[in-house]
CSV table of C-alpha atoms and ligand atoms in Angstrom, one decimal:
chain,number,residue,atom,x,y,z
S,51,UNK,CA,84.4,43.7,-61.3
S,52,UNK,CA,85.7,40.3,-62.6
S,53,UNK,CA,88.4,40.2,-59.9
S,54,UNK,CA,85.9,40.2,-57.1
S,55,UNK,CA,83.4,38.0,-58.8
S,56,UNK,CA,82.6,34.2,-58.4
S,57,UNK,CA,85.0,32.4,-56.2
S,58,UNK,CA,88.0,34.5,-57.3
S,59,UNK,CA,88.5,36.4,-54.0
S,60,UNK,CA,88.4,33.3,-51.7
S,61,UNK,CA,92.2,32.9,-51.3
S,62,UNK,CA,95.2,34.9,-52.3
S,63,UNK,CA,98.0,33.3,-54.4
S,64,UNK,CA,101.4,34.7,-55.5
S,65,UNK,CA,101.5,35.6,-59.2
S,66,UNK,CA,97.8,34.7,-59.6
S,67,UNK,CA,96.5,35.3,-63.2
S,68,UNK,CA,94.2,38.3,-63.3
S,69,UNK,CA,90.7,36.9,-63.6
S,70,UNK,CA,89.9,39.3,-66.4
S,71,UNK,CA,92.8,37.9,-68.4
S,72,UNK,CA,91.7,34.4,-67.8
S,73,UNK,CA,88.2,35.3,-68.9
S,74,UNK,CA,89.5,36.9,-72.1
S,75,UNK,CA,91.7,33.9,-72.9
S,76,UNK,CA,88.9,31.5,-72.4
S,77,UNK,CA,86.7,33.5,-74.7
S,78,UNK,CA,89.5,33.7,-77.3
S,79,UNK,CA,90.3,30.0,-77.2
S,80,UNK,CA,86.7,28.8,-77.2
S,81,UNK,CA,85.2,31.5,-79.4
S,82,UNK,CA,82.9,29.1,-81.3
S,83,UNK,CA,81.1,25.8,-80.6
S,84,UNK,CA,83.3,24.3,-83.2
S,85,UNK,CA,86.3,24.3,-80.8
S,86,UNK,CA,86.2,20.7,-79.6
S,87,UNK,CA,86.5,19.0,-77.1
S,88,UNK,CA,85.0,21.6,-74.7
S,89,UNK,CA,87.8,21.0,-72.2
S,90,UNK,CA,90.3,23.6,-71.0
S,91,UNK,CA,93.4,22.5,-69.2
S,92,UNK,CA,95.6,24.6,-66.9
S,93,UNK,CA,98.7,22.5,-66.1
S,94,UNK,CA,100.0,25.1,-63.6
S,95,UNK,CA,96.6,25.8,-62.2
S,96,UNK,CA,97.7,27.4,-58.9
S,97,UNK,CA,94.6,28.7,-57.2
S,98,UNK,CA,92.5,27.8,-60.2
S,99,UNK,CA,91.7,31.2,-61.8
S,100,UNK,CA,91.5,29.7,-65.3
S,101,UNK,CA,89.4,26.8,-64.1
S,102,UNK,CA,86.9,29.2,-62.4
S,103,UNK,CA,86.6,31.1,-65.7
S,104,UNK,CA,86.4,27.9,-67.7
S,105,UNK,CA,83.6,26.7,-65.5
S,106,UNK,CA,81.7,30.0,-65.8
S,107,UNK,CA,81.9,29.5,-69.6
S,108,UNK,CA,80.3,26.1,-69.3
S,109,UNK,CA,83.4,24.1,-70.1
S,110,UNK,CA,84.9,21.0,-68.6
S,111,UNK,CA,88.0,22.0,-66.7
S,112,UNK,CA,91.2,20.1,-65.8
S,113,UNK,CA,93.9,21.6,-63.6
S,114,UNK,CA,97.2,20.2,-62.4
S,115,UNK,CA,99.7,21.6,-59.9
S,116,UNK,CA,102.4,20.0,-57.7
S,117,UNK,CA,101.6,22.4,-54.8
S,118,UNK,CA,99.2,20.4,-52.6
S,119,UNK,CA,97.8,23.7,-51.2
S,120,UNK,CA,97.1,25.0,-54.8
S,121,UNK,CA,95.2,21.8,-55.6
S,122,UNK,CA,93.1,22.2,-52.5
S,123,UNK,CA,92.3,25.8,-53.2
S,124,UNK,CA,91.5,25.1,-56.9
S,125,UNK,CA,89.2,22.3,-55.9
S,126,UNK,CA,87.3,24.5,-53.4
S,127,UNK,CA,86.9,27.3,-55.9
S,128,UNK,CA,85.5,25.0,-58.6
S,129,UNK,CA,83.5,22.7,-56.4
S,130,UNK,CA,80.5,21.3,-58.3
S,131,UNK,CA,78.6,21.3,-54.9
S,132,UNK,CA,75.3,19.4,-54.9
S,133,UNK,CA,72.8,21.7,-53.1
S,134,UNK,CA,72.5,19.5,-50.0
S,135,UNK,CA,76.3,19.4,-49.6
S,136,UNK,CA,76.7,23.1,-50.0
S,137,UNK,CA,74.1,23.6,-47.2
S,138,UNK,CA,75.9,21.1,-45.0
S,139,UNK,CA,79.2,22.9,-45.7
S,140,UNK,CA,77.7,26.3,-44.8
S,141,UNK,CA,76.1,25.0,-41.6
S,142,UNK,CA,79.3,23.2,-40.5
S,143,UNK,CA,81.4,26.3,-41.2
S,144,UNK,CA,79.1,28.5,-39.2
S,145,UNK,CA,79.1,26.0,-36.3
S,146,UNK,CA,82.9,25.9,-36.2
S,147,UNK,CA,83.1,29.7,-36.5
S,148,UNK,CA,80.7,30.2,-33.6
S,149,UNK,CA,82.6,27.7,-31.4
S,150,UNK,CA,85.9,29.4,-32.2
S,151,UNK,CA,84.5,32.9,-31.2
S,152,UNK,CA,83.2,31.3,-28.0
S,153,UNK,CA,86.7,29.8,-27.4
S,154,UNK,CA,88.2,33.3,-27.8
S,155,UNK,CA,85.8,34.7,-25.2
S,156,UNK,CA,86.3,31.8,-22.8
S,157,UNK,CA,90.0,32.5,-22.8
S,158,UNK,CA,89.4,35.8,-20.9
S,159,UNK,CA,87.9,33.9,-17.9
S,160,UNK,CA,90.1,33.3,-14.9
S,161,UNK,CA,89.3,29.5,-14.8
S,162,UNK,CA,90.1,29.0,-18.5
S,163,UNK,CA,92.3,26.0,-19.3
S,164,UNK,CA,93.6,25.9,-22.8
S,165,UNK,CA,93.4,22.6,-24.7
S,166,UNK,CA,96.7,21.0,-25.7
S,167,UNK,CA,98.0,22.2,-29.1
S,168,UNK,CA,96.8,19.9,-31.9
S,169,UNK,CA,99.1,17.4,-33.5
S,170,UNK,CA,98.2,16.8,-37.2
S,171,UNK,CA,98.7,13.2,-38.3
S,172,UNK,CA,101.9,12.2,-40.2
S,173,UNK,CA,103.7,15.5,-39.3
S,174,UNK,CA,106.7,15.9,-37.0
S,175,UNK,CA,105.2,18.1,-34.2
S,176,UNK,CA,108.5,19.8,-33.3
S,177,UNK,CA,109.3,20.7,-36.9
S,178,UNK,CA,105.8,22.0,-37.4
S,179,UNK,CA,106.0,24.1,-34.2
S,180,UNK,CA,109.3,25.6,-35.3
S,181,UNK,CA,107.7,26.8,-38.6
S,182,UNK,CA,104.6,28.2,-36.9
S,183,UNK,CA,105.3,29.4,-33.3
S,184,UNK,CA,107.1,32.7,-33.8
S,185,UNK,CA,104.5,33.9,-36.4
S,186,UNK,CA,101.5,34.1,-34.1
S,187,UNK,CA,100.5,35.7,-30.8
S,188,UNK,CA,99.5,32.9,-28.4
S,189,UNK,CA,95.8,33.7,-28.3
S,190,UNK,CA,95.6,33.9,-32.1
S,191,UNK,CA,97.4,30.6,-32.5
S,192,UNK,CA,95.1,28.9,-29.9
S,193,UNK,CA,92.0,30.1,-31.8
S,194,UNK,CA,93.4,29.0,-35.2
S,195,UNK,CA,94.4,25.6,-33.8
S,196,UNK,CA,90.9,25.3,-32.4
S,197,UNK,CA,89.4,25.8,-35.8
S,198,UNK,CA,91.9,23.3,-37.3
S,199,UNK,CA,91.2,20.7,-34.6
S,200,UNK,CA,87.4,21.0,-35.3
S,201,UNK,CA,88.1,20.4,-39.0
S,202,UNK,CA,90.4,17.5,-38.2
S,203,UNK,CA,87.7,15.9,-36.2
S,204,UNK,CA,85.4,16.0,-39.2
S,205,UNK,CA,88.0,14.6,-41.5
S,206,UNK,CA,87.5,11.0,-40.4
S,207,UNK,CA,83.9,11.2,-41.4
S,208,UNK,CA,84.1,13.4,-44.6
S,209,UNK,CA,87.5,14.1,-46.1
S,210,UNK,CA,86.2,16.4,-48.9
S,211,UNK,CA,84.3,18.6,-46.5
S,212,UNK,CA,87.3,18.9,-44.3
S,213,UNK,CA,89.5,19.9,-47.2
S,214,UNK,CA,87.0,22.5,-48.3
S,215,UNK,CA,86.8,24.0,-44.8
S,216,UNK,CA,90.6,23.9,-44.5
S,217,UNK,CA,90.8,26.2,-47.5
S,218,UNK,CA,88.8,28.8,-45.6
S,219,UNK,CA,91.1,28.4,-42.7
S,220,UNK,CA,94.2,28.7,-44.9
S,221,UNK,CA,92.8,31.9,-46.4
S,222,UNK,CA,93.2,33.7,-43.0
S,223,UNK,CA,96.5,32.3,-41.9
S,224,UNK,CA,98.6,35.2,-43.1
S,225,UNK,CA,96.3,38.1,-42.1
S,226,UNK,CA,96.2,36.7,-38.6
S,227,UNK,CA,100.0,36.2,-38.5
S,228,UNK,CA,103.0,38.5,-38.0
S,229,UNK,CA,104.2,37.7,-41.5
S,230,UNK,CA,103.8,40.6,-44.0
S,231,UNK,CA,102.6,38.4,-46.9
S,232,UNK,CA,103.2,35.0,-48.6
S,233,UNK,CA,106.0,36.5,-50.6
S,234,UNK,CA,107.6,38.6,-47.9
S,235,UNK,CA,108.8,37.1,-44.6
S,236,UNK,CA,109.1,40.6,-43.1
S,237,UNK,CA,107.7,40.6,-39.6
S,238,UNK,CA,105.0,43.2,-38.9
S,239,UNK,CA,102.8,44.0,-36.0
S,240,UNK,CA,99.1,43.2,-36.3
S,241,UNK,CA,96.7,43.6,-33.4
S,242,UNK,CA,94.3,40.7,-33.7
S,243,UNK,CA,91.3,40.9,-31.4
S,244,UNK,CA,90.2,37.8,-29.5
S,245,UNK,CA,87.5,36.1,-31.5
S,246,UNK,CA,88.7,37.6,-34.8
S,247,UNK,CA,90.1,34.4,-36.3
S,248,UNK,CA,86.7,32.6,-35.7
S,249,UNK,CA,84.8,35.5,-37.2
S,250,UNK,CA,87.0,35.8,-40.3
S,251,UNK,CA,86.9,32.1,-40.8
S,252,UNK,CA,83.0,32.3,-40.8
S,253,UNK,CA,83.2,35.2,-43.3
S,254,UNK,CA,85.4,33.1,-45.7
S,255,UNK,CA,82.9,30.2,-45.5
S,256,UNK,CA,80.1,32.7,-46.5
S,257,UNK,CA,82.3,34.2,-49.3
S,258,UNK,CA,82.9,30.7,-50.7
S,259,UNK,CA,79.3,29.7,-50.6
S,260,UNK,CA,78.2,32.9,-52.3
S,261,UNK,CA,81.0,32.5,-55.0
S,262,UNK,CA,79.9,29.0,-55.7
S,263,UNK,CA,76.2,29.9,-56.0
S,264,UNK,CA,77.2,32.7,-58.4
S,265,UNK,CA,79.4,30.3,-60.4
S,266,UNK,CA,76.5,27.9,-60.8
S,267,UNK,CA,74.2,30.7,-61.8
S,268,UNK,CA,76.7,31.8,-64.4
S,269,UNK,CA,76.4,28.4,-66.1
S,270,UNK,CA,79.0,26.1,-64.4
S,271,UNK,CA,77.8,22.6,-65.5
S,272,UNK,CA,80.9,20.8,-66.8
S,273,UNK,CA,83.1,18.3,-65.1
S,274,UNK,CA,86.0,19.3,-62.9
S,275,UNK,CA,89.3,17.5,-62.4
S,276,UNK,CA,92.1,18.9,-60.3
S,277,UNK,CA,95.1,16.6,-59.9
S,278,UNK,CA,98.3,16.9,-57.8
S,279,UNK,CA,100.6,16.2,-60.7
S,280,UNK,CA,103.8,17.2,-62.4
S,281,UNK,CA,103.1,19.3,-65.6
S,282,UNK,CA,106.0,17.4,-67.2
S,283,UNK,CA,104.0,14.1,-67.1
S,284,UNK,CA,100.4,14.7,-67.8
S,285,UNK,CA,99.9,11.4,-69.6
S,286,UNK,CA,99.9,8.1,-67.8
S,287,UNK,CA,98.1,6.3,-65.0
S,288,UNK,CA,95.7,8.6,-63.2
S,289,UNK,CA,96.6,11.4,-65.6
S,290,UNK,CA,95.1,13.0,-68.7
S,291,UNK,CA,94.1,11.1,-71.9
S,292,UNK,CA,96.0,11.8,-75.1
S,293,UNK,CA,94.6,14.5,-77.3
S,294,UNK,CA,91.6,15.0,-75.0
S,295,UNK,CA,92.1,18.7,-74.3
S,296,UNK,CA,90.5,21.5,-76.5
S,297,UNK,CA,92.8,24.3,-75.3
S,298,UNK,CA,95.5,25.0,-72.7
S,299,UNK,CA,95.5,28.3,-70.8
S,300,UNK,CA,98.2,28.7,-68.2
S,301,UNK,CA,100.8,30.8,-66.5
S,302,UNK,CA,103.9,28.8,-65.9
S,303,UNK,CA,106.3,29.8,-63.0
S,304,UNK,CA,108.5,32.8,-63.9
S,305,UNK,CA,112.1,31.6,-64.0
S,306,UNK,CA,113.9,32.4,-60.7
S,307,UNK,CA,111.2,34.7,-59.4
S,308,UNK,CA,108.9,32.9,-57.0
S,309,UNK,CA,109.4,30.1,-54.5
S,310,UNK,CA,106.1,28.5,-53.8
S,311,UNK,CA,107.4,26.1,-51.2
S,312,UNK,CA,108.9,29.0,-49.3
S,313,UNK,CA,105.8,31.2,-49.8
S,314,UNK,CA,103.5,28.5,-48.6
S,315,UNK,CA,105.6,26.9,-45.9
S,316,UNK,CA,103.7,28.5,-43.0
S,317,UNK,CA,100.3,27.6,-44.5
S,318,UNK,CA,101.4,24.1,-45.4
S,319,UNK,CA,102.9,23.5,-41.9
S,320,UNK,CA,99.9,24.9,-40.1
S,321,UNK,CA,97.4,22.8,-42.1
S,322,UNK,CA,99.7,19.7,-41.6
S,323,UNK,CA,100.1,19.1,-45.4
S,324,UNK,CA,103.3,17.2,-46.5
S,325,UNK,CA,105.1,18.9,-49.4
S,326,UNK,CA,108.3,16.9,-50.0
S,327,UNK,CA,107.5,15.9,-53.6
S,328,UNK,CA,106.7,19.5,-54.4
S,329,UNK,CA,109.9,20.7,-52.8
S,330,UNK,CA,111.9,18.3,-55.1
S,331,UNK,CA,110.1,19.0,-58.3
S,332,UNK,CA,109.0,22.7,-58.3
S,333,UNK,CA,110.1,24.2,-61.6
S,334,UNK,CA,112.1,27.5,-61.8
S,335,UNK,CA,112.0,28.2,-58.0
S,336,UNK,CA,114.2,31.0,-56.9
S,337,UNK,CA,115.9,28.9,-54.2
S,338,UNK,CA,117.6,26.9,-57.0
S,339,UNK,CA,119.3,30.0,-58.4
S,340,UNK,CA,121.4,30.9,-55.3
S,341,UNK,CA,125.1,30.6,-56.3
S,342,UNK,CA,124.5,28.4,-59.4
S,343,UNK,CA,122.2,30.5,-61.5
S,344,UNK,CA,123.4,29.4,-64.9
S,345,UNK,CA,122.9,25.7,-64.3
S,346,UNK,CA,119.5,26.5,-62.6
S,347,UNK,CA,118.4,28.4,-65.7
S,348,UNK,CA,119.4,25.6,-68.1
S,349,UNK,CA,117.6,23.1,-65.9
S,350,UNK,CA,114.4,25.3,-65.8
S,351,UNK,CA,114.5,25.6,-69.6
S,352,UNK,CA,114.9,21.8,-70.0
S,353,UNK,CA,112.0,21.4,-67.6
S,354,UNK,CA,109.8,23.7,-69.7
S,355,UNK,CA,110.8,21.7,-72.8
S,356,UNK,CA,109.5,18.6,-71.1
S,357,UNK,CA,106.3,20.5,-70.2
S,358,UNK,CA,105.7,21.5,-73.8
S,359,UNK,CA,106.1,17.9,-74.9
S,360,UNK,CA,103.6,16.9,-72.3
S,361,UNK,CA,101.2,19.7,-73.3
S,362,UNK,CA,101.5,18.6,-77.0
S,363,UNK,CA,100.6,15.0,-76.0
S,364,UNK,CA,97.3,15.9,-74.3
S,365,UNK,CA,96.2,18.7,-76.7
S,366,UNK,CA,93.9,18.0,-79.6
S,367,UNK,CA,95.5,18.4,-83.1
S,368,UNK,CA,95.3,22.0,-84.1
S,369,UNK,CA,94.4,23.0,-80.5
S,370,UNK,CA,95.3,26.4,-79.1
S,371,UNK,CA,97.6,27.2,-76.1
S,372,UNK,CA,97.7,30.6,-74.4
S,373,UNK,CA,100.6,31.0,-72.1
S,374,UNK,CA,101.3,34.0,-69.9
S,375,UNK,CA,105.1,34.4,-69.2
S,376,UNK,CA,107.1,37.1,-67.5
S,377,UNK,CA,110.6,38.4,-68.0
S,378,UNK,CA,112.7,37.7,-64.9
S,379,UNK,CA,116.2,37.7,-63.5
S,380,UNK,CA,118.1,34.4,-63.1
S,381,UNK,CA,120.9,35.1,-60.7
S,382,UNK,CA,122.0,38.4,-62.3
S,383,UNK,CA,121.1,37.7,-65.9
S,384,UNK,CA,117.9,38.9,-67.6
S,385,UNK,CA,115.5,36.2,-69.0
S,386,UNK,CA,113.4,37.4,-71.9
S,387,UNK,CA,110.6,35.0,-71.4
S,388,UNK,CA,108.8,35.4,-74.8
S,389,UNK,CA,112.1,34.7,-76.6
S,390,UNK,CA,112.7,31.6,-74.6
S,391,UNK,CA,109.2,30.3,-75.2
S,392,UNK,CA,109.3,31.0,-78.9
S,393,UNK,CA,112.5,29.1,-79.2
S,394,UNK,CA,111.7,26.0,-77.2
S,395,UNK,CA,108.1,25.6,-78.6
S,396,UNK,CA,109.0,26.0,-82.3
S,397,UNK,CA,109.2,22.3,-83.1
S,398,UNK,CA,105.7,21.6,-81.8
S,399,UNK,CA,103.7,24.9,-81.9
S,400,UNK,CA,103.2,27.8,-84.2
S,401,UNK,CA,103.0,31.3,-82.7
S,402,UNK,CA,99.7,32.9,-83.8
S,403,UNK,CA,100.0,36.1,-81.9
S,404,UNK,CA,101.2,37.8,-78.7
S,405,UNK,CA,100.7,40.8,-76.5
S,406,UNK,CA,103.2,42.3,-74.1
S,407,UNK,CA,102.9,44.8,-71.3
S,408,UNK,CA,105.6,46.7,-69.4
S,409,UNK,CA,106.1,46.0,-65.7
S,410,UNK,CA,108.0,47.9,-63.0
S,411,UNK,CA,111.6,46.8,-62.4
S,412,UNK,CA,111.7,45.9,-58.7
S,413,UNK,CA,114.9,46.6,-56.8
S,414,UNK,CA,118.5,47.3,-57.9
S,415,UNK,CA,119.1,43.8,-59.1
S,416,UNK,CA,116.3,44.0,-61.7
S,417,UNK,CA,117.3,47.6,-62.7
S,418,UNK,CA,120.9,46.5,-63.3
S,419,UNK,CA,119.9,43.2,-65.1
S,420,UNK,CA,117.4,44.8,-67.5
S,421,UNK,CA,119.4,48.0,-67.9
S,422,UNK,CA,117.7,50.3,-70.6
S,423,UNK,CA,115.4,47.5,-71.8
S,424,UNK,CA,111.9,47.1,-70.5
S,425,UNK,CA,110.8,44.2,-68.2
S,426,UNK,CA,107.5,42.8,-69.6
S,427,UNK,CA,104.9,40.2,-69.2
S,428,UNK,CA,103.6,38.5,-72.3
S,429,UNK,CA,100.8,36.3,-73.5
S,430,UNK,CA,101.6,34.1,-76.4
S,431,UNK,CA,98.9,32.4,-78.4
S,432,UNK,CA,100.3,29.1,-79.9
S,433,UNK,CA,98.7,26.5,-82.1
S,434,UNK,CA,99.7,22.8,-82.1
S,435,UNK,CA,101.4,21.9,-85.3
S,436,UNK,CA,99.8,19.1,-87.3
S,437,UNK,CA,102.0,16.1,-87.8
S,438,UNK,CA,103.4,16.0,-91.4
E,582,LIG,C1,102.3,31.4,-61.8
E,582,LIG,S1,101.7,30.1,-60.8
E,582,LIG,C2,100.1,29.8,-61.4
E,582,LIG,C3,99.1,30.7,-60.8
E,582,LIG,C4,97.7,30.5,-61.4
E,582,LIG,N1,97.6,30.9,-62.8
E,582,LIG,C5,96.6,31.2,-60.6
E,582,LIG,O1,95.9,32.1,-61.1
E,582,LIG,O2,96.6,31.0,-59.4
E,582,LIG,C6,102.7,28.8,-61.3
E,582,LIG,C7,102.3,27.4,-60.6
E,582,LIG,O3,103.2,26.4,-61.1
E,582,LIG,C8,103.2,25.4,-60.1
E,582,LIG,N2,104.3,24.5,-60.4
E,582,LIG,C9,105.7,24.6,-60.2
E,582,LIG,N3,106.3,23.5,-60.6
E,582,LIG,C10,105.4,22.6,-61.1
E,582,LIG,C11,105.4,21.4,-61.7
E,582,LIG,N4,106.5,20.7,-61.9
E,582,LIG,N5,104.2,20.8,-62.1
E,582,LIG,C12,103.0,21.4,-61.9
E,582,LIG,N6,102.9,22.6,-61.3
E,582,LIG,C13,104.1,23.3,-60.9
E,582,LIG,C14,103.4,26.2,-58.8
E,582,LIG,O4,103.0,25.5,-57.7
E,582,LIG,C15,102.4,27.4,-59.1
E,582,LIG,O5,101.2,27.2,-58.6
């Protein structure tokens, strides 16, 4: 199954694109060798689903996202790992996993003295503790912090390797916690055995290695660029060159639906990753709709207009753009995402085609807002207009 293939299963991500959809869109946009340049861009790359599929198809891939965790995950899933580095990564991951399992066992002994809790650089320890403490049983937190400290130690020597290992750690931070999921802060009971965090971390390292090996076997040979960057400003220093992208395949945030800062606050705090810039600039986040939904919706639509301008600047003339968008509720009003996209893209892009699929209305708010009309997700295929 596409979903469980390659590096797709490494890390969960809210509103992740289905890997089979990404694969179909890559095939659609790069259907012949005449589509040039062989570069696919996902400007809201999230966990990198499009990028993984782009790599599997032998393309050069570029991803941008403002969520620093997304950037780390997408880089890990698309790593162009030289063989020696992959072996070193696997060895190091196995060592840390074994040491963490040992630490779990040692904690049962009467003479065990826990190490002081780690303090990541550049982060206020009290604020971090406040975000984390209530979500973990003490023994689980100790074992997770042990893994994090081992990764930190390695960071001085090899930052890339530390980032890659931290993605494997991040991938187990919810299943070891009392938090129900990224998107639900409901507290639930999970009995986590001593040593389980170390074991699960080791399994994630293995999963990543196997996924990368498969990705290379599949034909990944192109260049990978993943930038922490605002989708509204893709051009400019350190950014993407004008008209250098063959096609854009992406799933922008659904207006007023998700709140990635909130969904990832626990993981970001645990890993010690600052996210102030992301908090200020995240587009369409649900937190902005509380009490002033109308203004927030107007702002989100203006933000998307800026994005479309930015996409137009980097896309080759006549290039294709496949965008997946979802109907949502802004405050109490329905947002018909396909209609909005058609309207705001009309001056720069022609619509070539679209598909829509009905989705369940969740909760009374959505039922009331959509009324008798269906709530749907859409993929629109657009073509950049030639300048007249
Ligand atoms: C629907 S998700 C993309 C999920 C992705 N397709 C995947 O499969 O994982 C939308 C993404 O937009 C990102 N985002 C929000 N505001 C942004 C901005 N101003 N610039 C770049 N990315 C942004 C969020 O961090 C989130 O990762």
